[in-house]
Short mmCIF file of N, CA and C in Angstrom, two decimals:
data_model
loop_
_atom_site.label_atom_id
_atom_site.label_comp_id
_atom_site.label_asym_id
_atom_site.label_seq_id
_atom_site.Cartn_x
_atom_site.Cartn_y
_atom_site.Cartn_z
N GLU A 12 26.69 -91.80 35.10
CA GLU A 12 27.92 -91.25 35.57
C GLU A 12 28.85 -92.03 36.65
N VAL A 13 30.01 -92.35 36.08
CA VAL A 13 30.87 -92.85 36.92
C VAL A 13 32.02 -92.05 37.04
N THR A 14 32.53 -91.63 38.29
CA THR A 14 33.69 -90.63 38.23
C THR A 14 34.51 -91.38 39.16
N VAL A 15 36.02 -90.96 39.29
CA VAL A 15 36.76 -91.78 40.28
C VAL A 15 37.42 -90.40 40.89
N ASN A 16 37.21 -90.37 42.11
CA ASN A 16 37.39 -89.16 42.97
C ASN A 16 38.58 -89.57 43.93
N THR A 17 39.73 -89.95 43.46
CA THR A 17 40.84 -90.07 44.39
C THR A 17 41.84 -89.12 44.17
N THR A 18 42.43 -88.50 45.39
CA THR A 18 43.10 -87.23 45.34
C THR A 18 43.36 -87.08 46.75
N GLU A 19 44.64 -86.26 47.18
CA GLU A 19 44.84 -85.70 48.23
C GLU A 19 45.74 -84.67 48.23
N LEU A 20 45.99 -83.87 49.46
CA LEU A 20 46.74 -82.92 49.42
C LEU A 20 48.08 -83.22 49.26
N PHE A 21 48.82 -82.43 48.27
CA PHE A 21 50.35 -82.67 47.83
C PHE A 21 50.38 -83.72 47.58
N ARG A 22 49.85 -84.59 46.89
CA ARG A 22 49.76 -86.09 46.11
C ARG A 22 50.97 -85.91 45.30
N ASP A 23 51.97 -86.61 45.11
CA ASP A 23 53.12 -86.80 44.40
C ASP A 23 53.81 -85.48 44.69
N PRO A 24 54.43 -85.24 45.71
CA PRO A 24 55.37 -83.92 46.43
C PRO A 24 56.31 -83.65 45.10
N GLU A 25 56.69 -84.37 44.37
CA GLU A 25 57.86 -83.99 43.53
C GLU A 25 57.06 -82.97 42.44
N PHE A 26 55.79 -83.58 42.07
CA PHE A 26 54.91 -82.88 40.97
C PHE A 26 55.14 -81.30 41.76
N TRP A 27 54.50 -81.19 42.91
CA TRP A 27 54.52 -79.90 43.39
C TRP A 27 55.79 -78.83 43.53
N LYS A 28 56.86 -79.81 43.71
CA LYS A 28 57.89 -78.81 43.86
C LYS A 28 58.23 -78.29 42.57
N THR A 29 58.04 -79.26 41.34
CA THR A 29 58.26 -78.58 39.91
C THR A 29 57.46 -77.37 39.92
N VAL A 30 56.00 -77.52 40.30
CA VAL A 30 55.29 -76.20 40.10
C VAL A 30 55.90 -75.04 40.75
N ARG A 31 56.16 -75.44 42.04
CA ARG A 31 56.71 -74.22 42.85
C ARG A 31 57.87 -73.46 42.46
N ASP A 32 58.95 -74.55 41.86
CA ASP A 32 60.28 -74.23 41.61
C ASP A 32 60.39 -73.77 39.82
N THR A 33 59.58 -74.40 39.21
CA THR A 33 59.80 -74.12 37.75
C THR A 33 58.66 -73.29 37.15
N VAL A 34 57.54 -73.41 37.63
CA VAL A 34 56.19 -72.79 36.63
C VAL A 34 56.13 -71.66 37.53
N LEU A 35 55.80 -71.38 38.82
CA LEU A 35 55.42 -70.09 39.51
C LEU A 35 56.45 -69.22 39.12
N PRO A 36 57.52 -69.40 39.18
CA PRO A 36 58.47 -68.27 38.69
C PRO A 36 58.38 -67.42 37.48
N GLU A 37 57.95 -68.40 36.73
CA GLU A 37 57.63 -67.78 35.23
C GLU A 37 56.37 -67.15 35.37
N MET A 38 55.31 -67.52 35.82
CA MET A 38 53.87 -67.04 36.17
C MET A 38 53.84 -65.61 37.13
N GLN A 39 55.09 -65.66 38.05
CA GLN A 39 54.99 -64.55 38.94
C GLN A 39 55.33 -63.42 38.26
N GLN A 40 55.66 -63.36 37.00
CA GLN A 40 56.13 -62.16 36.25
C GLN A 40 54.51 -61.43 35.70
N HIS A 41 53.58 -62.47 35.74
CA HIS A 41 52.38 -61.72 35.48
C HIS A 41 51.87 -60.96 36.27
N GLN A 42 50.96 -59.77 35.99
CA GLN A 42 50.27 -58.86 36.87
C GLN A 42 49.06 -59.96 37.49
N ASN A 43 48.33 -60.62 36.52
CA ASN A 43 47.00 -61.25 37.01
C ASN A 43 47.46 -62.73 36.36
N ILE A 44 47.15 -63.89 37.51
CA ILE A 44 47.38 -65.07 37.13
C ILE A 44 46.27 -65.90 37.13
N HIS A 45 46.08 -66.83 35.92
CA HIS A 45 44.87 -67.37 36.09
C HIS A 45 44.97 -68.91 35.68
N ILE A 46 44.41 -69.86 36.64
CA ILE A 46 44.86 -71.28 36.67
C ILE A 46 43.29 -72.03 36.90
N TRP A 47 43.43 -72.97 36.25
CA TRP A 47 41.98 -73.84 35.93
C TRP A 47 42.39 -75.25 36.55
N HIS A 48 41.65 -75.94 37.63
CA HIS A 48 42.01 -76.87 37.80
C HIS A 48 40.90 -78.03 37.26
N ALA A 49 40.91 -78.70 36.03
CA ALA A 49 40.01 -79.38 35.66
C ALA A 49 39.72 -80.94 36.19
N GLY A 50 38.73 -80.97 36.52
CA GLY A 50 38.48 -82.47 37.09
C GLY A 50 39.03 -82.26 38.62
N CYS A 51 38.45 -81.38 39.22
CA CYS A 51 39.37 -81.27 40.55
C CYS A 51 38.79 -81.98 41.45
N SER A 52 37.82 -82.73 41.40
CA SER A 52 37.38 -83.88 42.27
C SER A 52 37.11 -83.14 43.65
N THR A 53 37.35 -83.46 44.86
CA THR A 53 37.14 -83.10 46.24
C THR A 53 37.89 -82.02 46.63
N GLY A 54 38.74 -81.66 45.83
CA GLY A 54 39.29 -80.07 45.98
C GLY A 54 40.73 -80.08 46.62
N GLU A 55 41.35 -81.07 46.95
CA GLU A 55 42.56 -81.22 47.84
C GLU A 55 43.79 -80.56 46.86
N GLU A 56 43.73 -80.82 45.56
CA GLU A 56 44.85 -80.17 44.87
C GLU A 56 44.72 -78.66 44.47
N VAL A 57 43.48 -78.48 44.57
CA VAL A 57 43.29 -76.76 44.60
C VAL A 57 43.91 -76.22 45.94
N TYR A 58 43.38 -76.82 46.99
CA TYR A 58 44.13 -76.55 48.34
C TYR A 58 45.87 -76.54 48.47
N SER A 59 46.06 -77.60 47.71
CA SER A 59 47.48 -77.81 47.89
C SER A 59 48.38 -76.42 46.87
N MET A 60 47.46 -76.02 45.79
CA MET A 60 47.91 -74.76 44.76
C MET A 60 47.87 -73.62 45.68
N THR A 61 46.61 -73.24 46.27
CA THR A 61 46.49 -72.10 47.02
C THR A 61 47.24 -72.21 48.25
N ILE A 62 47.90 -73.18 48.91
CA ILE A 62 48.89 -73.37 49.90
C ILE A 62 50.17 -72.85 49.47
N ILE A 63 50.61 -73.23 48.04
CA ILE A 63 51.81 -72.74 47.39
C ILE A 63 51.57 -71.36 47.23
N LEU A 64 50.79 -70.74 46.46
CA LEU A 64 50.56 -69.44 46.11
C LEU A 64 50.54 -68.71 47.41
N GLN A 65 49.99 -68.99 48.72
CA GLN A 65 50.02 -68.40 49.63
C GLN A 65 51.63 -67.92 50.19
N GLU A 66 52.51 -69.41 50.18
CA GLU A 66 53.85 -69.50 50.61
C GLU A 66 54.64 -68.47 49.63
N ALA A 67 54.31 -68.23 48.39
CA ALA A 67 54.83 -67.52 47.57
C ALA A 67 54.50 -66.06 47.39
N GLY A 68 53.38 -65.93 48.33
CA GLY A 68 53.19 -64.37 48.45
C GLY A 68 52.25 -63.83 47.21
N ILE A 69 51.73 -64.71 46.36
CA ILE A 69 50.90 -63.95 45.36
C ILE A 69 49.47 -64.70 45.10
N LEU A 70 48.96 -65.02 46.33
CA LEU A 70 47.73 -65.81 46.25
C LEU A 70 46.65 -64.76 45.83
N ASP A 71 46.91 -63.46 46.33
CA ASP A 71 45.93 -62.32 45.99
C ASP A 71 45.71 -62.02 44.60
N ARG A 72 47.02 -62.13 43.80
CA ARG A 72 47.00 -62.03 42.32
C ARG A 72 46.47 -63.11 41.38
N VAL A 73 45.86 -64.07 41.99
CA VAL A 73 45.62 -65.48 41.21
C VAL A 73 44.02 -65.70 41.52
N LYS A 74 43.60 -65.95 40.24
CA LYS A 74 42.11 -66.38 40.03
C LYS A 74 42.14 -67.76 39.71
N ILE A 75 41.43 -68.61 40.49
CA ILE A 75 41.35 -70.00 40.11
C ILE A 75 39.99 -70.54 39.69
N THR A 76 39.90 -71.21 38.93
CA THR A 76 38.68 -71.92 38.49
C THR A 76 38.79 -73.30 38.70
N ALA A 77 38.12 -73.96 39.50
CA ALA A 77 38.10 -75.44 39.90
C ALA A 77 36.77 -76.06 39.34
N THR A 78 36.99 -76.83 38.40
CA THR A 78 35.67 -77.51 37.55
C THR A 78 35.75 -79.17 37.86
N ASP A 79 34.58 -79.68 37.76
CA ASP A 79 34.47 -80.97 37.99
C ASP A 79 32.94 -81.45 37.31
N ILE A 80 32.90 -82.57 36.82
CA ILE A 80 31.34 -82.83 36.18
C ILE A 80 30.53 -83.45 37.37
N ASN A 81 31.19 -83.92 38.56
CA ASN A 81 30.28 -84.16 39.60
C ASN A 81 30.17 -83.21 40.59
N ARG A 82 28.74 -82.87 40.82
CA ARG A 82 28.48 -81.66 41.49
C ARG A 82 28.49 -81.85 43.09
N ALA A 83 28.34 -83.37 43.55
CA ALA A 83 28.78 -83.73 44.89
C ALA A 83 30.03 -83.44 45.32
N VAL A 84 30.94 -83.91 44.66
CA VAL A 84 32.67 -83.62 45.05
C VAL A 84 32.88 -82.09 44.87
N LEU A 85 32.15 -81.17 44.14
CA LEU A 85 32.58 -80.00 43.90
C LEU A 85 31.93 -79.32 45.18
N LYS A 86 30.91 -79.87 45.62
CA LYS A 86 30.22 -79.28 47.32
C LYS A 86 31.38 -79.43 48.35
N THR A 87 31.76 -80.59 48.20
CA THR A 87 32.91 -81.23 49.14
C THR A 87 34.23 -80.10 48.82
N ALA A 88 34.56 -79.87 47.67
CA ALA A 88 35.74 -79.09 47.42
C ALA A 88 35.65 -77.89 47.95
N SER A 89 34.37 -77.24 47.75
CA SER A 89 34.14 -75.61 48.19
C SER A 89 33.85 -75.68 49.67
N GLN A 90 33.69 -76.64 50.42
CA GLN A 90 33.63 -76.81 51.83
C GLN A 90 34.93 -77.05 52.42
N GLY A 91 35.83 -77.60 51.80
CA GLY A 91 36.81 -77.80 52.29
C GLY A 91 37.21 -78.53 53.72
N ARG A 92 36.46 -79.40 53.84
CA ARG A 92 35.97 -80.39 55.17
C ARG A 92 36.34 -81.58 55.01
N TYR A 93 37.38 -82.39 55.54
CA TYR A 93 37.81 -83.50 55.22
C TYR A 93 38.10 -84.61 56.72
N PRO A 94 38.01 -85.88 56.55
CA PRO A 94 38.01 -86.51 57.62
C PRO A 94 39.46 -86.26 58.60
N GLU A 95 39.46 -86.08 59.56
CA GLU A 95 40.67 -85.90 60.40
C GLU A 95 41.67 -87.02 59.95
N ARG A 96 41.46 -88.27 59.91
CA ARG A 96 42.27 -89.40 59.72
C ARG A 96 43.18 -89.29 58.21
N VAL A 97 42.82 -88.53 57.51
CA VAL A 97 43.56 -88.48 56.12
C VAL A 97 44.73 -87.45 56.20
N PHE A 98 44.79 -86.55 57.07
CA PHE A 98 45.67 -85.57 57.40
C PHE A 98 47.12 -86.11 57.94
N LYS A 99 47.14 -87.19 58.28
CA LYS A 99 48.62 -87.93 58.67
C LYS A 99 49.37 -87.96 57.33
N LEU A 100 48.34 -88.66 56.28
CA LEU A 100 49.02 -88.73 54.98
C LEU A 100 49.35 -87.18 54.49
N TYR A 101 48.50 -86.38 54.50
CA TYR A 101 48.64 -85.11 53.99
C TYR A 101 49.88 -84.34 54.27
N GLU A 102 49.92 -84.46 55.89
CA GLU A 102 51.12 -83.61 56.52
C GLU A 102 52.53 -84.54 56.07
N GLN A 103 52.57 -85.44 55.91
CA GLN A 103 53.68 -86.41 55.46
C GLN A 103 54.04 -85.81 53.75
N ASN A 104 52.94 -85.90 53.18
CA ASN A 104 53.15 -85.07 51.52
C ASN A 104 53.60 -83.78 51.82
N TYR A 105 53.10 -82.93 52.63
CA TYR A 105 53.38 -81.69 52.59
C TYR A 105 55.00 -81.34 53.15
N LYS A 106 55.49 -82.01 54.01
CA LYS A 106 56.56 -82.37 54.49
C LYS A 106 57.73 -82.37 53.49
N GLU A 107 57.27 -83.67 52.84
CA GLU A 107 58.22 -84.25 51.49
C GLU A 107 58.18 -83.15 50.52
N PHE A 108 57.00 -82.39 50.34
CA PHE A 108 57.12 -81.36 49.36
C PHE A 108 58.10 -80.27 49.56
N GLY A 109 58.38 -80.10 50.87
CA GLY A 109 59.25 -78.81 51.23
C GLY A 109 58.29 -77.66 51.74
N GLY A 110 57.16 -77.85 52.33
CA GLY A 110 56.63 -76.67 52.67
C GLY A 110 57.10 -75.67 53.76
N LYS A 111 56.79 -74.53 53.47
CA LYS A 111 57.55 -73.37 54.50
C LYS A 111 57.09 -73.39 56.02
N ASN A 112 55.82 -73.91 56.12
CA ASN A 112 55.23 -73.97 57.44
C ASN A 112 55.10 -75.39 57.99
N ARG A 113 54.13 -75.65 58.71
CA ARG A 113 53.27 -76.83 59.01
C ARG A 113 51.92 -76.73 58.45
N LEU A 114 51.63 -78.35 57.61
CA LEU A 114 50.18 -77.94 57.13
C LEU A 114 49.17 -77.53 58.31
N SER A 115 49.44 -77.89 59.34
CA SER A 115 48.48 -77.50 60.40
C SER A 115 48.03 -76.33 60.44
N ASP A 116 48.99 -75.31 59.78
CA ASP A 116 48.96 -73.83 59.94
C ASP A 116 47.81 -73.61 58.89
N TYR A 117 47.28 -74.46 57.90
CA TYR A 117 46.41 -74.30 57.12
C TYR A 117 44.87 -74.71 57.30
N TYR A 118 44.70 -75.49 58.54
CA TYR A 118 43.35 -76.21 58.77
C TYR A 118 43.41 -76.27 60.33
N THR A 119 41.88 -76.36 60.63
CA THR A 119 41.95 -76.71 61.88
C THR A 119 40.95 -77.91 62.17
N VAL A 120 40.97 -78.64 63.30
CA VAL A 120 40.35 -79.72 63.56
C VAL A 120 39.24 -79.74 64.53
N LYS A 121 37.99 -80.20 64.09
CA LYS A 121 36.97 -80.20 65.25
C LYS A 121 35.99 -80.98 64.53
N ASN A 122 35.63 -82.11 65.55
CA ASN A 122 34.58 -83.07 65.52
C ASN A 122 35.11 -84.01 64.68
N GLY A 123 36.23 -84.32 64.51
CA GLY A 123 36.76 -85.62 63.59
C GLY A 123 36.85 -85.31 62.22
N PHE A 124 36.82 -83.81 62.06
CA PHE A 124 37.05 -83.52 60.69
C PHE A 124 38.13 -82.01 60.65
N GLY A 125 39.34 -81.88 59.56
CA GLY A 125 40.06 -81.00 59.26
C GLY A 125 39.25 -79.94 58.20
N GLN A 126 38.87 -79.11 58.71
CA GLN A 126 38.59 -77.83 58.17
C GLN A 126 39.55 -76.84 57.68
N MET A 127 39.83 -76.68 56.04
CA MET A 127 40.82 -75.76 55.53
C MET A 127 40.48 -74.40 55.64
N ASN A 128 41.41 -73.46 55.97
CA ASN A 128 41.13 -72.31 56.16
C ASN A 128 40.14 -71.79 54.93
N PRO A 129 39.42 -70.95 54.97
CA PRO A 129 38.25 -70.77 53.69
C PRO A 129 39.15 -69.50 53.05
N GLU A 130 39.90 -68.80 53.87
CA GLU A 130 40.89 -67.90 52.96
C GLU A 130 41.52 -68.47 51.80
N LEU A 131 42.19 -69.57 51.92
CA LEU A 131 42.66 -70.18 50.82
C LEU A 131 41.90 -70.12 49.67
N ILE A 132 40.75 -70.18 49.50
CA ILE A 132 39.77 -70.24 48.54
C ILE A 132 39.11 -69.12 48.11
N ARG A 133 39.71 -68.15 48.56
CA ARG A 133 38.76 -66.71 48.61
C ARG A 133 38.85 -66.06 46.93
N ASN A 134 39.66 -66.64 46.10
CA ASN A 134 39.89 -66.39 44.67
C ASN A 134 39.45 -67.48 43.94
N VAL A 135 38.88 -68.52 44.42
CA VAL A 135 38.84 -70.00 43.65
C VAL A 135 37.00 -69.71 43.29
N LYS A 136 36.77 -70.19 42.36
CA LYS A 136 35.24 -70.38 41.88
C LYS A 136 35.22 -71.93 41.31
N PHE A 137 34.27 -72.80 42.28
CA PHE A 137 33.96 -73.94 41.90
C PHE A 137 32.72 -73.75 41.03
N ARG A 138 33.12 -74.81 40.03
CA ARG A 138 31.77 -74.78 39.04
C ARG A 138 31.46 -76.29 38.27
N PRO A 139 30.48 -76.78 37.85
CA PRO A 139 30.44 -77.80 37.23
C PRO A 139 30.79 -77.61 35.72
N PHE A 140 31.68 -78.43 35.01
CA PHE A 140 31.82 -78.51 33.78
C PHE A 140 32.28 -79.79 33.11
N ASP A 141 31.78 -80.24 32.10
CA ASP A 141 32.22 -81.43 31.51
C ASP A 141 33.14 -81.31 30.45
N LEU A 142 34.32 -82.12 30.87
CA LEU A 142 35.60 -81.81 29.82
C LEU A 142 35.34 -82.37 28.32
N VAL A 143 34.32 -83.18 28.32
CA VAL A 143 33.85 -83.91 26.79
C VAL A 143 33.04 -82.95 26.20
N SER A 144 32.10 -82.52 26.60
CA SER A 144 31.19 -81.65 25.69
C SER A 144 31.19 -80.19 26.15
N GLY A 145 32.24 -79.77 26.93
CA GLY A 145 32.57 -78.16 27.05
C GLY A 145 32.99 -77.55 26.09
N SER A 146 33.24 -76.40 26.03
CA SER A 146 34.08 -75.63 25.20
C SER A 146 34.98 -74.53 26.16
N VAL A 147 35.55 -73.95 25.32
CA VAL A 147 36.67 -72.77 26.00
C VAL A 147 35.65 -71.73 26.50
N PHE A 148 36.01 -71.42 27.93
CA PHE A 148 35.13 -70.47 28.50
C PHE A 148 35.98 -69.57 29.15
N SER A 149 37.26 -69.67 29.03
CA SER A 149 38.34 -68.56 29.10
C SER A 149 39.94 -68.92 29.01
N LYS A 150 40.70 -67.96 29.31
CA LYS A 150 42.39 -68.27 28.96
C LYS A 150 42.74 -68.15 30.51
N PHE A 151 43.97 -69.48 30.43
CA PHE A 151 44.61 -69.63 31.66
C PHE A 151 46.19 -69.82 31.28
N ASP A 152 46.97 -69.21 32.46
CA ASP A 152 48.48 -69.49 32.42
C ASP A 152 48.79 -70.91 32.74
N LEU A 153 47.70 -71.39 33.75
CA LEU A 153 48.26 -72.96 33.85
C LEU A 153 46.90 -73.75 33.90
N VAL A 154 46.79 -74.95 33.47
CA VAL A 154 45.84 -76.06 33.33
C VAL A 154 46.45 -76.95 34.14
N LEU A 155 45.67 -77.58 34.93
CA LEU A 155 45.80 -78.85 35.84
C LEU A 155 44.79 -79.69 35.35
N CYS A 156 45.03 -80.98 34.86
CA CYS A 156 44.13 -82.08 34.77
C CYS A 156 44.91 -83.38 35.06
N ARG A 157 45.03 -83.78 36.31
CA ARG A 157 45.77 -84.98 36.70
C ARG A 157 44.85 -86.03 36.72
N ASN A 158 45.42 -87.18 36.40
CA ASN A 158 44.69 -88.38 36.40
C ASN A 158 43.14 -88.41 36.13
N VAL A 159 42.86 -87.27 35.18
CA VAL A 159 41.52 -87.68 34.64
C VAL A 159 41.39 -88.35 33.17
N MET A 160 42.40 -88.01 32.45
CA MET A 160 42.16 -88.54 30.95
C MET A 160 42.75 -89.84 30.78
N ILE A 161 43.32 -90.59 31.75
CA ILE A 161 43.56 -91.87 31.94
C ILE A 161 42.50 -92.76 31.53
N TYR A 162 41.22 -92.28 32.00
CA TYR A 162 39.91 -92.85 32.01
C TYR A 162 39.42 -92.64 30.35
N PHE A 163 39.91 -91.96 29.81
CA PHE A 163 39.28 -91.58 28.38
C PHE A 163 40.02 -92.39 27.45
N ASP A 164 38.91 -92.79 26.13
CA ASP A 164 39.63 -93.49 25.14
C ASP A 164 40.51 -92.33 24.12
N LYS A 165 41.22 -92.63 23.18
CA LYS A 165 42.18 -91.80 22.33
C LYS A 165 41.15 -90.57 21.62
N VAL A 166 40.13 -90.79 21.55
CA VAL A 166 39.40 -89.90 20.79
C VAL A 166 38.86 -88.80 21.82
N LEU A 167 38.64 -89.34 22.92
CA LEU A 167 38.13 -88.13 23.74
C LEU A 167 39.28 -87.50 24.67
N GLN A 168 40.41 -88.32 24.37
CA GLN A 168 41.76 -87.63 24.99
C GLN A 168 41.93 -86.46 24.01
N ASP A 169 41.89 -87.07 22.96
CA ASP A 169 42.33 -85.75 21.84
C ASP A 169 41.49 -84.38 21.81
N LYS A 170 40.10 -84.85 22.14
CA LYS A 170 39.28 -83.45 22.18
C LYS A 170 39.43 -82.83 23.40
N VAL A 171 39.83 -83.28 24.43
CA VAL A 171 40.12 -82.71 25.70
C VAL A 171 41.68 -81.75 25.73
N SER A 172 42.41 -82.73 25.18
CA SER A 172 43.68 -81.82 24.81
C SER A 172 43.40 -80.42 23.95
N LYS A 173 42.76 -80.89 23.05
CA LYS A 173 42.51 -79.86 22.21
C LYS A 173 41.89 -78.64 23.13
N LEU A 174 40.81 -78.78 23.87
CA LEU A 174 40.18 -77.91 24.85
C LEU A 174 41.15 -76.92 25.54
N PHE A 175 42.19 -77.94 26.09
CA PHE A 175 42.84 -77.44 26.94
C PHE A 175 44.08 -76.33 26.29
N TYR A 176 44.49 -76.90 24.86
CA TYR A 176 45.25 -75.99 24.06
C TYR A 176 44.76 -74.73 23.70
N GLU A 177 43.50 -74.75 23.50
CA GLU A 177 42.82 -73.39 23.14
C GLU A 177 42.31 -72.55 24.74
N SER A 178 42.61 -73.14 25.49
CA SER A 178 42.08 -72.48 26.80
C SER A 178 43.53 -71.90 27.28
N LEU A 179 44.83 -72.19 27.05
CA LEU A 179 46.06 -71.59 27.32
C LEU A 179 46.54 -70.29 26.70
N PHE A 180 46.89 -69.22 27.58
CA PHE A 180 47.52 -68.23 26.90
C PHE A 180 48.93 -68.91 26.21
N LYS A 181 49.36 -68.08 25.22
CA LYS A 181 50.67 -68.61 24.57
C LYS A 181 51.90 -68.70 25.79
N TYR A 182 52.40 -69.56 25.62
CA TYR A 182 53.39 -70.19 26.41
C TYR A 182 52.87 -70.60 28.01
N GLY A 183 51.50 -70.95 27.97
CA GLY A 183 50.96 -71.38 29.19
C GLY A 183 51.31 -72.74 29.53
N TYR A 184 51.02 -73.04 30.95
CA TYR A 184 51.37 -74.55 31.04
C TYR A 184 50.27 -75.53 31.06
N LEU A 185 50.56 -76.68 30.83
CA LEU A 185 49.53 -77.69 31.14
C LEU A 185 50.15 -78.84 31.85
N ALA A 186 49.28 -79.15 32.80
CA ALA A 186 49.87 -80.19 34.03
C ALA A 186 48.98 -81.63 34.06
N VAL A 187 49.48 -82.66 33.20
CA VAL A 187 48.87 -83.84 33.52
C VAL A 187 49.23 -84.90 34.36
N GLY A 188 48.80 -86.09 34.73
CA GLY A 188 49.17 -86.87 35.52
C GLY A 188 50.42 -87.57 34.86
N ALA A 189 50.93 -88.34 35.75
CA ALA A 189 52.45 -89.22 35.47
C ALA A 189 52.14 -90.36 34.69
N LYS A 190 50.92 -90.83 34.60
CA LYS A 190 50.52 -91.88 33.68
C LYS A 190 49.91 -91.39 32.45
N GLU A 191 49.67 -90.09 32.38
CA GLU A 191 49.02 -89.78 30.95
C GLU A 191 49.93 -89.21 30.04
N SER A 192 49.58 -89.26 28.79
CA SER A 192 50.42 -88.87 27.81
C SER A 192 49.52 -87.98 26.59
N LEU A 193 50.32 -87.27 26.16
CA LEU A 193 49.39 -86.43 24.94
C LEU A 193 49.73 -86.73 23.49
#
């Protein structure tokens, strides 16, 4: 297995602004909100989402499933512990996103690592999942799978796209990477 695990908090701040300003207002009308981070890697995008949900005051109403084929990166994601040196970039991304607070309000630094606040993931389930051979396991209001399918050939992209379609509630949202197309 070869997986590419490149990610960061609030990567592509314009994307996160769109989620906050366009997608969340629609989803906030739901009593319960279900989100799937497919191919979540080391979890930075999951934490980005939970911070947005916290700032919107709806984190308690959201259930998030975060999956990846690579169990080692899932462990990192569930621990929320990243090298302190990366937080300078993360702080800049958060600032460009236009967050309500300071990113440092959501993590603490100790022994050269930034530790994300565990409360952010109290409603997150991290689990292994193979997008290529897996099947529908739940329904979601929002599925995020950014910069994963660019590594798949057309046949696999079509298969995974069908999986996402079948996993979305009617009028649900699918977010893919800027370099991906359906």
